[in-house]
Each structure stands twice: as C-alpha cells, then as structure tokens.
Coordinates of C-alpha atoms in Angstrom, one line a residue:
M1 CA -21.5 -22.2 9.6
D2 CA -23.6 -19.4 12.4
N3 CA -23.5 -16.7 10.7
L4 CA -26.1 -13.0 10.6
N5 CA -27.4 -14.5 7.6
Y6 CA -30.1 -11.6 7.8
G7 CA -31.5 -9.5 5.5
I8 CA -32.3 -5.6 6.4
I9 CA -35.3 -3.6 5.8
G10 CA -35.8 -0.1 6.1
N11 CA -37.5 3.5 5.6
C12 CA -35.3 5.8 6.7
R13 CA -36.8 5.9 9.6
S14 CA -35.9 2.8 12.0
A15 CA -34.7 -1.1 10.3
A16 CA -35.3 -4.2 10.8
L17 CA -33.2 -8.0 10.6
I18 CA -35.1 -10.7 9.1
S19 CA -33.2 -13.7 8.9
D20 CA -33.2 -16.7 5.7
T21 CA -35.5 -18.2 6.9
G22 CA -37.3 -15.0 7.2
S23 CA -37.8 -15.0 10.9
L24 CA -39.1 -11.4 11.9
D25 CA -36.0 -11.4 14.8
W26 CA -35.0 -7.7 15.7
C27 CA -36.4 -4.5 15.1
C28 CA -36.8 -1.4 17.7
L29 CA -39.5 1.3 16.6
P30 CA -40.3 3.4 16.2
Q31 CA -37.2 5.1 15.7
F32 CA -33.4 3.2 15.2
D33 CA -32.7 4.1 18.7
S34 CA -36.0 3.7 20.0
S35 CA -36.5 0.2 22.5
S36 CA -36.9 -2.8 20.4
V37 CA -39.9 -4.9 20.2
F38 CA -38.4 -7.6 19.2
A39 CA -34.5 -8.9 19.7
K40 CA -34.5 -12.5 19.1
L41 CA -31.1 -11.2 17.9
L42 CA -29.9 -10.5 21.2
D43 CA -31.6 -13.6 23.2
E44 CA -32.6 -16.6 21.8
K45 CA -35.3 -17.2 24.0
N46 CA -36.7 -14.3 25.3
G47 CA -36.5 -11.7 22.7
G48 CA -39.5 -12.2 21.2
N49 CA -39.8 -12.6 17.1
F50 CA -42.5 -13.0 14.5
E51 CA -41.9 -16.3 11.7
L52 CA -44.6 -18.6 9.9
I53 CA -43.3 -22.3 10.3
T54 CA -43.2 -24.3 8.2
K55 CA -43.3 -28.3 8.1
Y56 CA -39.5 -29.5 7.4
N57 CA -40.0 -30.3 3.9
Y58 CA -40.7 -26.5 3.0
E59 CA -37.1 -24.9 1.3
I60 CA -36.6 -21.7 2.5
T61 CA -35.0 -19.0 0.4
Q62 CA -34.5 -15.6 -0.3
Q63 CA -33.3 -12.6 -2.7
Y64 CA -34.2 -9.2 -2.9
Y65 CA -36.4 -8.0 -5.2
P66 CA -33.5 -6.9 -7.7
K67 CA -32.3 -2.7 -6.7
T68 CA -34.9 -2.4 -4.0
A69 CA -34.8 -3.0 -0.1
I70 CA -37.9 -5.5 -0.3
L71 CA -36.6 -8.6 0.7
V72 CA -38.2 -11.4 -0.5
T73 CA -38.4 -15.0 1.7
R74 CA -40.3 -18.2 -0.6
F75 CA -41.5 -21.1 0.4
S76 CA -41.7 -24.6 -1.2
D77 CA -42.0 -27.8 -0.8
G78 CA -42.5 -28.8 -4.9
E79 CA -45.8 -27.8 -5.4
N80 CA -46.8 -25.8 -2.4
I81 CA -45.2 -22.5 -3.0
F82 CA -46.1 -19.1 -1.6
E83 CA -43.4 -15.4 -0.7
L84 CA -43.1 -14.0 2.3
H85 CA -42.6 -9.8 0.7
D86 CA -41.5 -7.8 3.9
F87 CA -40.5 -4.3 3.8
M88 CA -41.1 -0.9 5.8
P89 CA -43.1 1.7 3.1
R90 CA -41.8 4.5 1.8
Y91 CA -42.8 6.4 -0.7
Y92 CA -43.3 10.2 -2.3
K93 CA -46.6 11.5 -1.6
P94 CA -49.2 13.3 -3.3
N95 CA -47.5 16.8 -1.7
G96 CA -44.2 15.7 -2.0
K97 CA -43.3 15.2 1.0
Y98 CA -42.2 11.0 2.3
N99 CA -44.6 8.7 3.3
A100 CA -42.7 7.0 5.7
P101 CA -44.3 5.5 9.1
P102 CA -43.1 3.8 11.5
E103 CA -44.8 0.7 10.1
I104 CA -43.4 -3.2 9.1
I105 CA -45.5 -5.1 5.5
R106 CA -45.3 -8.5 5.4
Y107 CA -47.1 -9.4 2.0
V108 CA -48.0 -12.5 2.0
K109 CA -47.5 -14.3 -1.6
H110 CA -49.8 -17.2 -2.5
I111 CA -48.1 -18.7 -5.6
S112 CA -49.9 -22.5 -5.9
G113 CA -51.4 -25.0 -5.0
A114 CA -52.6 -24.8 -1.0
P115 CA -49.3 -24.6 1.3
K116 CA -49.5 -24.0 5.0
F117 CA -48.5 -22.6 8.1
K118 CA -48.3 -21.3 11.6
V119 CA -48.2 -18.0 12.8
Q120 CA -45.7 -17.5 16.2
Y121 CA -45.9 -13.6 16.3
D122 CA -44.6 -13.2 19.6
P123 CA -43.1 -9.3 20.6
K124 CA -41.5 -8.2 23.4
L125 CA -41.5 -4.2 23.9
E126 CA -39.2 -2.6 25.9
Y127 CA -36.3 -4.4 25.5
A128 CA -38.3 -7.5 27.0
K129 CA -37.6 -5.8 30.2
G130 CA -41.3 -7.4 31.6
E131 CA -44.7 -9.1 30.5
T132 CA -46.1 -8.4 26.8
T133 CA -49.6 -9.2 26.8
H134 CA -51.6 -9.7 23.5
H135 CA -55.3 -9.1 22.5
V136 CA -58.1 -9.1 20.8
K137 CA -60.2 -6.3 19.6
G138 CA -61.0 -2.8 17.6
N139 CA -64.1 -5.2 17.1
G140 CA -61.1 -8.2 15.5
T141 CA -59.8 -5.7 13.5
F142 CA -56.6 -5.8 15.1
I143 CA -53.7 -7.4 17.7
V144 CA -52.9 -5.1 20.2
S145 CA -49.4 -5.9 22.5
I146 CA -49.1 -4.3 26.4
T147 CA -46.5 -3.6 28.1
S148 CA -46.1 -1.8 31.1
K149 CA -44.2 -3.0 34.0
Q150 CA -41.8 0.2 33.4
Q151 CA -43.7 2.1 31.5
F152 CA -45.5 1.4 28.7
D153 CA -46.1 0.9 25.3
S154 CA -48.1 -0.7 22.6
L155 CA -47.2 -2.3 19.2
F156 CA -51.2 -3.6 17.1
L157 CA -51.3 -5.9 14.2
Y158 CA -53.5 -6.2 11.8
T159 CA -53.4 -9.0 9.4
S160 CA -56.4 -11.0 6.7
F161 CA -56.1 -14.0 8.6
N162 CA -57.9 -15.1 11.9
K163 CA -56.6 -13.3 14.3
N164 CA -57.5 -16.3 17.2
H165 CA -55.5 -18.8 14.5
V166 CA -51.6 -16.1 14.4
L167 CA -51.5 -15.7 18.4
S168 CA -52.9 -19.6 19.5
G169 CA -50.4 -21.1 16.9
E170 CA -53.5 -22.9 14.4
E171 CA -52.1 -24.0 10.7
I172 CA -53.6 -21.6 8.6
T173 CA -53.8 -22.7 4.8
L174 CA -52.8 -19.7 2.7
K175 CA -55.2 -20.6 -0.8
E176 CA -54.9 -16.1 -1.6
D177 CA -52.6 -13.2 -0.8
G178 CA -53.0 -11.9 2.5
Y179 CA -50.7 -9.8 4.4
F180 CA -49.1 -8.9 8.4
L181 CA -48.7 -5.1 9.2
V182 CA -46.7 -4.2 12.8
C183 CA -46.9 -1.0 13.8
Y184 CA -46.1 1.3 16.1
N185 CA -49.2 2.8 16.1
E186 CA -52.9 2.2 16.0
K187 CA -54.5 2.8 12.3
I188 CA -57.5 5.5 11.7
L189 CA -58.4 2.9 8.1
R190 CA -59.1 -0.1 8.3
P191 CA -55.8 -1.4 6.0
T192 CA -57.4 -4.4 3.4
T193 CA -55.2 -6.2 0.9
D194 CA -55.2 -4.6 -1.5
K195 CA -54.1 -1.3 -0.3
I196 CA -51.7 -3.2 1.6
G197 CA -50.8 -4.2 -2.2
L198 CA -50.3 -1.1 -3.5
E199 CA -48.0 -0.5 -0.8
L200 CA -46.2 -2.7 -1.9
E201 CA -45.6 -1.3 -5.6
R202 CA -45.2 2.3 -3.7
T203 CA -42.3 1.3 -2.0
K204 CA -40.6 -0.7 -4.4
I205 CA -41.3 2.0 -7.7
Y206 CA -39.9 4.3 -4.6
W207 CA -36.5 2.4 -4.1
L208 CA -36.0 1.4 -8.2
D209 CA -36.2 5.2 -8.8
W210 CA -33.3 6.1 -6.0
V211 CA -31.2 3.2 -7.8
D212 CA -32.1 4.6 -10.8
R213 CA -30.6 7.7 -10.1
T214 CA -27.6 5.6 -8.7
P215 CA -25.0 5.4 -11.8
T216 CA -24.2 2.3 -13.5
Y217 CA -20.7 0.6 -13.3
K218 CA -19.0 -1.7 -15.1
K219 CA -17.6 -3.7 -12.6
F220 CA -18.5 -4.8 -9.5
N221 CA -22.1 -3.3 -9.8
R222 CA -24.8 -5.9 -8.7
E223 CA -22.3 -5.5 -5.3
I224 CA -22.5 -1.5 -5.7
V225 CA -25.9 -1.0 -5.6
R226 CA -26.4 -3.5 -2.8
S227 CA -24.7 -2.0 -0.7
A228 CA -25.6 1.4 -1.5
I229 CA -29.3 0.6 -0.7
T230 CA -27.9 -0.5 2.7
L231 CA -26.3 2.6 3.5
K232 CA -29.3 4.4 2.4
M233 CA -31.3 3.0 4.5
L234 CA -28.5 3.9 7.9
T235 CA -29.4 7.5 6.9
Y236 CA -32.3 8.3 9.4
D237 CA -34.1 11.3 7.2
K238 CA -36.1 13.1 10.2
T239 CA -32.4 15.0 10.8
G240 CA -29.8 13.6 8.8
A241 CA -28.0 11.6 10.8
V242 CA -26.2 8.6 9.3
L243 CA -26.0 5.6 11.6
A244 CA -23.6 3.1 12.2
A245 CA -25.3 0.0 11.8
A246 CA -28.7 -0.9 13.2
T247 CA -27.9 -3.2 16.3
T248 CA -26.6 -3.2 19.3
S249 CA -24.0 -5.8 21.4
L250 CA -23.0 -8.0 18.0
P251 CA -20.1 -8.9 19.1
E252 CA -17.0 -8.7 17.6
T253 CA -15.5 -12.1 19.2
I254 CA -18.3 -14.4 20.4
G255 CA -18.5 -14.9 24.3
E256 CA -16.2 -11.9 25.1
V257 CA -17.3 -8.8 26.0
R258 CA -16.8 -6.1 23.0
N259 CA -20.1 -5.5 22.6
W260 CA -21.0 -1.6 21.8
D261 CA -24.5 -0.1 20.6
Y262 CA -24.0 1.7 16.9
R263 CA -27.3 2.8 16.4
F264 CA -25.8 6.1 16.8
C265 CA -24.3 9.2 14.5
W266 CA -20.2 9.8 14.3
I267 CA -19.6 12.3 13.0
R268 CA -16.6 9.8 11.4
D269 CA -18.7 7.1 10.2
A270 CA -21.9 9.6 8.6
S271 CA -18.9 12.4 7.2
M272 CA -17.3 8.9 5.0
V273 CA -20.5 8.0 4.1
I274 CA -22.1 10.5 3.3
K275 CA -18.5 11.2 0.8
V276 CA -19.6 7.6 -1.0
V277 CA -23.4 8.6 -1.3
S278 CA -22.5 12.1 -2.9
E279 CA -20.1 10.0 -4.5
L280 CA -23.0 8.2 -6.2
G281 CA -25.5 11.8 -7.1
H282 CA -27.6 11.4 -4.3
K283 CA -26.8 14.6 -3.5
N284 CA -29.9 15.5 -0.7
S285 CA -28.4 13.3 1.9
A286 CA -25.0 14.7 2.1
K287 CA -27.3 18.2 2.2
R288 CA -28.9 16.9 5.3
F289 CA -26.3 15.5 7.2
L290 CA -24.9 18.6 6.2
Q291 CA -27.5 20.7 7.7
F292 CA -27.9 18.6 10.7
I293 CA -23.6 19.7 11.3
I294 CA -24.4 22.6 11.1
D295 CA -27.4 22.1 14.1
L296 CA -25.1 20.4 16.0
M297 CA -22.1 23.9 16.2
P298 CA -24.6 26.8 17.4
D299 CA -21.8 28.7 18.5
K300 CA -18.5 29.0 17.0
D301 CA -16.6 28.0 20.1
E302 CA -18.5 24.5 19.7
K303 CA -16.1 21.9 19.8
L304 CA -17.3 18.5 18.3
Q305 CA -18.3 16.0 19.9
I306 CA -17.3 12.2 17.9
M307 CA -20.7 10.7 18.4
Y308 CA -24.5 12.2 18.7
G309 CA -27.4 10.6 18.8
I310 CA -29.8 10.6 15.5
N311 CA -32.4 13.8 16.5
G312 CA -28.4 14.8 17.4
E313 CA -28.2 14.8 21.7
K314 CA -25.1 14.8 23.1
T315 CA -25.4 12.8 26.5
L316 CA -26.0 8.5 25.5
T317 CA -25.5 7.3 29.0
E318 CA -24.8 4.4 29.1
K319 CA -26.0 0.9 30.8
S320 CA -26.5 -2.7 30.6
L321 CA -29.9 -5.1 30.2
D322 CA -28.8 -7.4 32.6
H323 CA -31.4 -9.3 31.9
L324 CA -30.7 -10.7 28.4
E325 CA -29.0 -13.2 27.2
G326 CA -26.2 -11.8 24.1
Y327 CA -26.3 -13.2 21.5
R328 CA -25.3 -17.0 21.4
G329 CA -25.3 -15.6 25.3
S330 CA -22.3 -13.4 24.8
K331 CA -22.6 -10.3 27.5
P332 CA -23.5 -7.1 28.2
V333 CA -25.9 -6.4 25.5
R334 CA -25.5 -2.9 26.0
V335 CA -27.8 0.6 25.2
G336 CA -25.9 3.9 24.7
N337 CA -22.5 4.5 24.4
A338 CA -20.0 5.8 26.5
A339 CA -17.7 7.1 23.5
Y340 CA -19.4 10.1 23.5
K341 CA -17.3 11.4 25.6
Q342 CA -14.0 10.7 24.0
K343 CA -12.3 13.1 22.4
Q344 CA -10.8 12.2 19.1
N345 CA -8.8 14.5 16.8
D346 CA -10.0 13.4 13.3
I347 CA -13.2 13.9 13.0
Y348 CA -12.6 18.0 11.6
G349 CA -10.3 16.4 9.0
I350 CA -12.8 14.5 8.0
L351 CA -16.0 16.3 8.3
M352 CA -13.9 19.4 7.1
D353 CA -13.2 17.1 3.6
V354 CA -17.5 16.4 3.7
I355 CA -17.7 20.1 3.4
Y356 CA -14.9 20.5 0.2
E357 CA -16.2 17.3 -1.8
Q358 CA -20.0 18.6 -1.2
L359 CA -19.1 22.8 -2.5
M360 CA -17.0 21.1 -5.3
K361 CA -19.7 18.7 -6.0
F362 CA -22.6 20.7 -5.7
S363 CA -20.8 24.8 -5.0
N364 CA -24.5 25.2 -7.5
D365 CA -26.7 24.6 -5.1
I366 CA -25.6 25.0 -0.9
E367 CA -27.6 27.2 0.1
N368 CA -26.0 26.8 3.6
G369 CA -22.3 28.4 2.5
E370 CA -22.2 31.5 4.7
E371 CA -22.7 29.2 7.8
L372 CA -20.0 25.6 6.5
W373 CA -18.0 29.0 6.6
S374 CA -18.4 30.0 9.7
I375 CA -17.8 25.9 10.6
T376 CA -14.5 25.7 8.6
K377 CA -13.1 29.0 10.8
A378 CA -14.6 27.8 13.8
I379 CA -12.7 24.0 12.7
V380 CA -9.2 25.9 11.5
W381 CA -9.6 27.5 15.4
I382 CA -9.9 24.3 17.5
V383 CA -7.5 22.6 15.2
D384 CA -5.3 24.8 15.4
K385 CA -5.7 24.5 19.9
H386 CA -5.8 21.1 20.3
W387 CA -3.4 19.2 17.2
R388 CA -0.6 19.0 19.2
E389 CA -2.5 17.4 22.5
A390 CA -3.1 13.2 22.4
D391 CA -6.1 12.2 21.9
K392 CA -8.5 8.9 21.8
G393 CA -7.6 8.2 18.4
I394 CA -10.1 6.2 15.6
W395 CA -10.0 3.4 17.4
E396 CA -11.2 4.9 20.3
F397 CA -8.9 3.1 22.5
R398 CA -10.2 3.6 26.6
G399 CA -6.8 3.4 28.2
E400 CA -4.0 6.7 28.0
D401 CA -4.5 9.5 25.6
R402 CA -1.5 8.9 22.7
H403 CA -0.5 10.8 19.2
F404 CA -1.9 9.1 16.6
T405 CA -1.0 9.5 13.3
F406 CA -4.1 9.4 12.4
S407 CA -6.0 11.9 14.1
K408 CA -2.7 14.0 13.0
V409 CA -3.1 13.3 9.3
L410 CA -6.7 14.1 9.6
C411 CA -5.3 17.2 11.1
W412 CA -3.2 17.8 8.3
V413 CA -6.6 17.7 6.1
A414 CA -8.3 19.8 7.9
L415 CA -6.3 22.5 7.8
D416 CA -5.6 20.7 4.0
R417 CA -9.0 21.6 3.1
A418 CA -10.1 24.4 4.6
I419 CA -7.2 26.5 2.8
K420 CA -9.5 24.9 -0.2
V421 CA -13.0 25.9 0.7
A422 CA -11.6 29.2 1.3
K423 CA -9.3 29.3 -2.3
I424 CA -13.2 28.5 -4.0
F425 CA -15.1 31.2 -1.4
G426 CA -12.5 33.6 -2.7
K427 CA -11.5 34.4 1.9
H428 CA -8.0 34.9 0.7
R429 CA -6.9 36.4 3.5
K430 CA -6.9 33.7 5.7
I431 CA -4.6 31.2 3.0
D432 CA -1.1 32.9 4.3
K433 CA -1.5 31.9 7.8
W434 CA -3.3 28.8 7.9
S435 CA -1.1 27.0 5.4
T436 CA 1.9 27.5 7.5
I437 CA -0.4 25.7 10.7
E438 CA -0.7 23.2 7.5
Q439 CA 2.9 23.0 7.0
E440 CA 3.4 22.2 10.7
I441 CA 2.0 19.7 11.9
K442 CA 2.8 18.5 8.4
G443 CA 6.0 18.5 9.5
D444 CA 4.7 16.9 12.4
I445 CA 3.6 13.7 11.1
M446 CA 7.7 13.3 8.7
E447 CA 9.0 12.8 10.9
N448 CA 7.1 11.5 14.3
A449 CA 4.8 9.0 12.3
W450 CA 7.7 7.6 10.9
N451 CA 10.1 4.5 12.4
D452 CA 12.9 3.9 11.0
D453 CA 13.2 0.5 12.3
V454 CA 10.6 -0.5 11.3
K455 CA 10.5 1.0 8.2
A456 CA 6.3 2.2 8.1
F457 CA 5.0 5.4 9.7
T458 CA 3.5 3.5 13.0
Q459 CA -0.2 3.9 15.1
S460 CA 1.2 6.4 17.5
Y461 CA 4.6 8.1 17.3
G462 CA 7.3 6.8 19.1
S463 CA 6.1 3.5 18.8
Y464 CA 7.1 0.4 17.6
H465 CA 3.4 -0.9 16.3
L466 CA 1.3 -0.7 12.5
D467 CA -1.8 0.3 12.8
A468 CA -4.5 -0.5 9.4
S469 CA -5.6 3.3 9.7
V470 CA -2.4 4.7 8.5
L471 CA -3.8 3.3 5.0
L472 CA -5.7 6.3 4.7
M473 CA -2.6 8.4 4.2
E474 CA -2.4 8.9 0.6
S475 CA -6.5 8.3 0.2
Y476 CA -6.9 12.3 2.1
G477 CA -4.1 13.3 -0.2
F478 CA -0.6 13.7 2.5
I479 CA 1.0 11.5 0.9
H480 CA 1.6 9.7 -3.1
A481 CA 0.5 5.6 -3.7
K482 CA 4.3 5.6 -4.9
D483 CA 6.0 7.3 -2.4
P484 CA 8.4 4.9 -1.2
K485 CA 7.4 5.8 2.2
F486 CA 3.7 5.2 2.0
V487 CA 5.2 1.6 -0.3
Q488 CA 6.7 0.7 2.7
T489 CA 3.9 1.1 4.8
V490 CA 1.6 -0.7 2.9
K491 CA 3.5 -4.0 2.8
A492 CA 4.8 -3.6 6.6
I493 CA 0.9 -3.2 7.1
E494 CA 0.9 -6.2 4.3
K495 CA 3.8 -8.6 6.7
D496 CA 3.1 -7.2 10.0
L497 CA -1.3 -7.8 9.8
S498 CA -2.5 -10.1 7.2
N499 CA -3.8 -13.4 8.4
D500 CA -5.0 -15.1 4.9
G501 CA -6.0 -12.1 3.4
L502 CA -7.7 -10.1 6.5
L503 CA -6.4 -7.4 8.0
Y504 CA -6.2 -6.9 12.2
R505 CA -6.8 -3.5 12.9
Y506 CA -3.7 -3.4 15.6
K507 CA -1.8 -6.4 16.4
N508 CA -1.1 -4.8 20.4
E509 CA -2.6 -5.7 23.4
D510 CA -5.8 -2.4 23.6
D511 CA -8.9 -2.2 26.8
F512 CA -9.8 -5.5 26.5
G513 CA -6.9 -7.4 25.5
L514 CA -5.5 -9.2 21.0
P515 CA -8.3 -8.5 19.1
S516 CA -8.9 -11.4 17.3
S517 CA -11.0 -10.9 15.1
S518 CA -10.0 -8.6 10.9
F519 CA -12.7 -5.0 10.8
T520 CA -13.8 -5.6 7.5
I521 CA -13.2 -2.4 6.6
C522 CA -9.4 -2.3 7.1
T523 CA -9.3 -5.1 5.1
F524 CA -11.1 -3.0 2.3
W525 CA -8.6 -0.4 3.3
F526 CA -6.3 -2.3 2.7
I527 CA -6.7 -4.0 -1.1
N528 CA -7.3 0.3 -1.7
A529 CA -3.9 0.9 -1.0
L530 CA -2.3 -2.0 -3.1
F531 CA -4.4 -1.3 -6.0
K532 CA -3.5 2.3 -5.3
I533 CA 0.9 1.3 -5.5
G534 CA 0.6 -0.7 -8.6
E535 CA -0.6 -4.3 -7.9
E536 CA -3.4 -4.4 -8.9
E537 CA -3.9 -7.7 -9.9
K538 CA -3.0 -9.2 -6.3
A539 CA -5.7 -6.0 -5.5
L540 CA -8.5 -7.7 -7.2
E541 CA -7.7 -11.4 -5.8
H542 CA -7.7 -9.9 -2.0
F543 CA -11.2 -8.0 -3.1
E544 CA -13.1 -11.5 -4.6
R545 CA -12.5 -13.3 -2.2
L546 CA -13.5 -10.9 0.5
L547 CA -17.1 -10.5 -1.6
G548 CA -17.4 -14.4 -1.1
Y549 CA -16.9 -13.9 2.7
S550 CA -20.7 -12.0 3.1
N551 CA -23.7 -13.2 3.8
H552 CA -26.6 -14.6 1.2
L553 CA -26.4 -11.3 0.6
G554 CA -23.6 -9.5 -0.1
L555 CA -24.1 -7.6 4.1
F556 CA -21.5 -6.8 5.4
S557 CA -20.7 -6.5 9.2
E558 CA -18.1 -5.0 11.2
D559 CA -16.1 -7.6 11.9
I560 CA -14.7 -11.2 10.2
D561 CA -14.1 -14.6 12.3
F562 CA -10.0 -15.3 11.3
K563 CA -10.7 -18.9 11.6
T564 CA -14.7 -19.5 9.9
K565 CA -15.2 -16.2 8.1
R566 CA -18.3 -16.2 10.3
L567 CA -19.8 -12.4 10.5
L568 CA -19.1 -10.3 14.0
G569 CA -20.2 -7.5 15.0
N570 CA -22.7 -5.4 14.4
F571 CA -24.8 -5.7 11.8
P572 CA -24.7 -4.5 9.4
Q573 CA -22.3 -1.6 9.0
A574 CA -22.1 1.2 7.1
Y575 CA -18.1 1.9 7.6
S576 CA -17.6 -1.7 5.5
H577 CA -20.0 -0.9 2.8
L578 CA -18.2 2.7 2.2
A579 CA -15.1 0.7 2.1
L580 CA -16.7 -2.1 -0.6
I581 CA -18.1 0.8 -2.9
E582 CA -14.4 2.9 -3.2
C583 CA -12.7 -0.5 -4.1
A584 CA -16.1 -1.2 -5.9
I585 CA -15.4 1.5 -7.9
N586 CA -11.3 2.6 -8.0
F587 CA -12.0 -1.6 -10.1
S588 CA -14.6 -0.6 -12.5
R589 CA -13.4 3.0 -13.3
K590 CA -9.5 0.7 -13.9
Q591 CA -11.4 -1.1 -16.2
S592 CA -13.3 1.8 -18.6
E593 CA -10.3 2.9 -18.7
E594 CA -9.0 0.3 -19.8
R595 CA -11.1 0.2 -22.3
I596 CA -11.2 3.6 -23.5
L597 CA -7.3 2.9 -24.4
E598 CA -8.0 -0.2 -26.3
S599 CA -10.4 1.8 -28.6
I600 CA -8.1 4.0 -29.2
S601 CA -5.2 1.9 -29.7

C-alpha cells in the first residue's frame, strides 16, 4: 500500500524526511519554514531528491538507532552490505550551547563486501520554482547548487566520494566508510570522514542523554520514547515555538483540496505538546515556550492569535505554488496559512492550563512569575469580554461563526486555572470575582450544550451534530468521568462518529464537504474517554489496533483513511504523538497500580 513510509530527522532548527528506501524527499533550510531544497514529496518529477540507488537484488530495511533521532537504512544483497546513517547534528559545545547547524549528514557505513550504488543528487531550491544548477567548486572540495530565477539561493554538498561521479550518477564501489554533508552555509574548515563520524557519535550521545532524562514506563515505553523524540524534533530552539508538523500540503484525502501548511506554531497544539513534554520531565522546553508566549504579548490588552510563525511572525499570508503537482497529484500546494486571522476562543483556556501546570510542577524554578501573572490577568480580562461570542472553533471552520461547545468549555478552563494560579501567587482578592465568571460560563454550557434528544453534549449550542472535541470535557476537569451525561456523550460519539474503530472529527459537512478520513488525535481522545469511563479493556483493544496503523517506524500523520488505513495529512503530526503519549501513560500507570495492589494483597 502506498503510504507515508518516511522517517524524520531533525535538530530543533529544521527537519528532513527520508523514505523507507533512503531517499531524502523533503527538507527546508535553513529552518523549518524556509523554502524547500528537496520537495519530491510534493512533486514526484520536479520536486528534487537525494538518494543512493542500488540494484534490484538489494534488500532495504530501515529503523532508528534506538532512543535517538538517527535513522539507519540498511542495503544488503547478502554478501555486500552498507548502512546509511541519516541525521542532523545536535549536541552540546564546550561553551554549554547547542551546536545545531542547518545541515544534513548522510554517513555511509561499510559493513561487508564491495557494495555498489549510484548517487542521485538533485536538490531543487526555492520550492523548485526555477532551474537549479550544480558546480564543483573550491578546487574540487565541494559541490554548490545555485538558483537565481526569482531570488538567489545556494546549497553546498561536501563528500568523501568523487564529486564528478556523484553529479553524473556513475556507479561507486564502497570500500570504506564515507559521507555526504548537505549544508546551507559554506564550511570554513574542510570536513573529513573522521570528523563526520565524530558528529555522528556526538549527536547519538545527545539523544541518548535526552531520552535518559525521560521516565521509563512499564507498558508502551518504546512508543512513548519514539513519540517524545518526534515532538522534540518539532520544537524550534531559537524561540521555543512548537510546530504542528514538519510539512505543508499533505492532503487529508488524496485528490482533494484540504491541504494546509502546518510549519507554524498553533497556540493550542503547542500548549498541548508542552503539557505532555513537561509531564515527561523536560522543563526547559516548557520554559522556552512560556517565554515565547510572553514575547508575543508585550501589551496587557494584546489578544492572542490562534497561530504564529516560529519566530513570532503575526502575518502568515497564504499562497499557492501552482507549479508543484502536489502529493499524489493533490493540489494546491500551499505556503502560509490564512487561518491566522481566525478567532478561536479556546486558545486562552489551553494556554492557562499550561501556565498552571508549569507553576505546579516547577514553582521553585519559574523565573518569569510576574510576567505570567500579568498574562493570567490579561487572559481573564479577554475571556470575560469575549466568551459569549461565537467563533471558528477548534477545527477552524471557514464559514460562519458558531457557539462551539469546546470553545466554551475552554473559556471555563481559562477561569478555573486562573483562580488556581491566583491561589499559588497568593492573589486572593481576584478569586471571588473570577469565580463568579467561572460559574456563569459553566451554567451557560450545561444549559445550552446538552441536547436531550441526542443525549449528549453536541458540537455547538442548539446543534444535533456530535464532535469528538467534547470528549476533552473530562480531561480538562469540567465534568467527572462517571457523570451520566459524560458517559452518555461518549456512547453517543462512539455510535455516531466511530467507523471501524477510527473517529471522524465530526460528520456534518464543513466548507469542503463531508470529511472522508479519520483525524488521528480524535481516536486517541476516544480511547482515553473509554478508559476514563471504566471500559479499560475495550480502550486497550482500540489502542493496540491504532498503533498498528502507524508507519514502519511508529510514526503518525494527521489522518488515517477509513478504508485503506493509509496515513494522510501533514507528517509527522505533533497532535497525534502527544495524544499517543497521553494514552500510553494512562495504560502504563494502570498496570503499575494493579501490580502494586497485587504485591500488597
């Protein structure tokens, strides 16, 4: 089955996707949201890629080096074997800072025999808009690729192999380890195989050390670790922003137009990621994200946008790249995202939840408490002024605004967490006033979001449509898991939105018609809800089945096709992996609790 069988490599500055045959098909340099230098993912013929081509009798297998972001692709015909170790350098320098240059290293490790391969090195700079030419320069030390049709850009390739053979595609016989170094900047010091091997070991140590600071779980630990590493690779170190995904325009359904650029920081997605990452003990990522938020809100009356560029950009103008064919012919290819203009009232509650969680976990190590208290007060002021208004909702409907249940619940969360934060800071004068607003919002939800005919909390006030996002009402503490109304809602959603164990976000038609694929995070939410209402065996059965729909490396995109189970949508998706971790931790804790009870008895 045609699938998103890719691995991701990255260094918290940018990322790249490598296919299961070792083809580098997607990368933007020097950072995540830059123009692509390889984009075969979005145009099979003209996007550009970088691969080592062997004869048909070579078996190709792929896996990550355990507990790292180093991807190992093995080529073997039985006698002649070599491995391709792909990574983007990331490690501590002697001065204590990270070394994370805009570079991809492909370390070619000789295993046995005399394996042969040809190189297809075909970068297409600036989203392949114009012609990219390649030249051997620097007295034969490197290959430079240049495009200058609309704007100048360049890319450098250093390699231990014959440069002319690389460009011409002549067959190369591997007798010892070698390397390819793709870099955005020209090197000052000439690389050598030994130095590149040292970069590999340093990067390996960085990831092993990072994982060692992550708790070990009794159940599903391997899946938790892989998801955690993936989330880490989707963080942008420079500012603390967290990306929704590493790609743009991978379609929710093949041949349709639900294709969006996800290389930005959604406040909602990022806050959910940071909550999970801090649960795993990585407080630095949480601290950097909170500083990113503080920098976005310099004025006390500044309203948050739903999303920003990874450097804090507020304008994310959307345009189409019509010269690209799109993934499997799915046009348009978009860069930028017009959703930045939308109003979504849920973001304030999600952000307040993260602020509260960080204060609870790291209260003795919060350097910016005064700024966070100012943001808390500002959020309450904004929510108080706007919670009664309709919005676009979590799913970013591009039609008319509605009173979405999820948005209202998260407005309640904003007040609930603000009250808790006030108690932490000893600001008791605020509590009575804020509690009145909190109770007003809760009463409004209980009166208008529940539909007696449907026997469930519905998508929006007065609606008969169900929506998977309301499953989060319990997770955010709005309602108890055993409350009959929540249990009925879970059952109603299972009956109406579940399709062979996979969930629709909703089934009512949106701006683009009826959704025809499952939104992966919704299935994880459903599994968590089943677990919480006491149907733990059914939840575990669904979870294990869902894990089987990941790709060969345990990675998930945004969506899964109901019929074929192929992965669809942008990849890898932070939403999917944060929800996987939440589910896995629940099951692991349950198992630990049962073992404790067994040992006591």
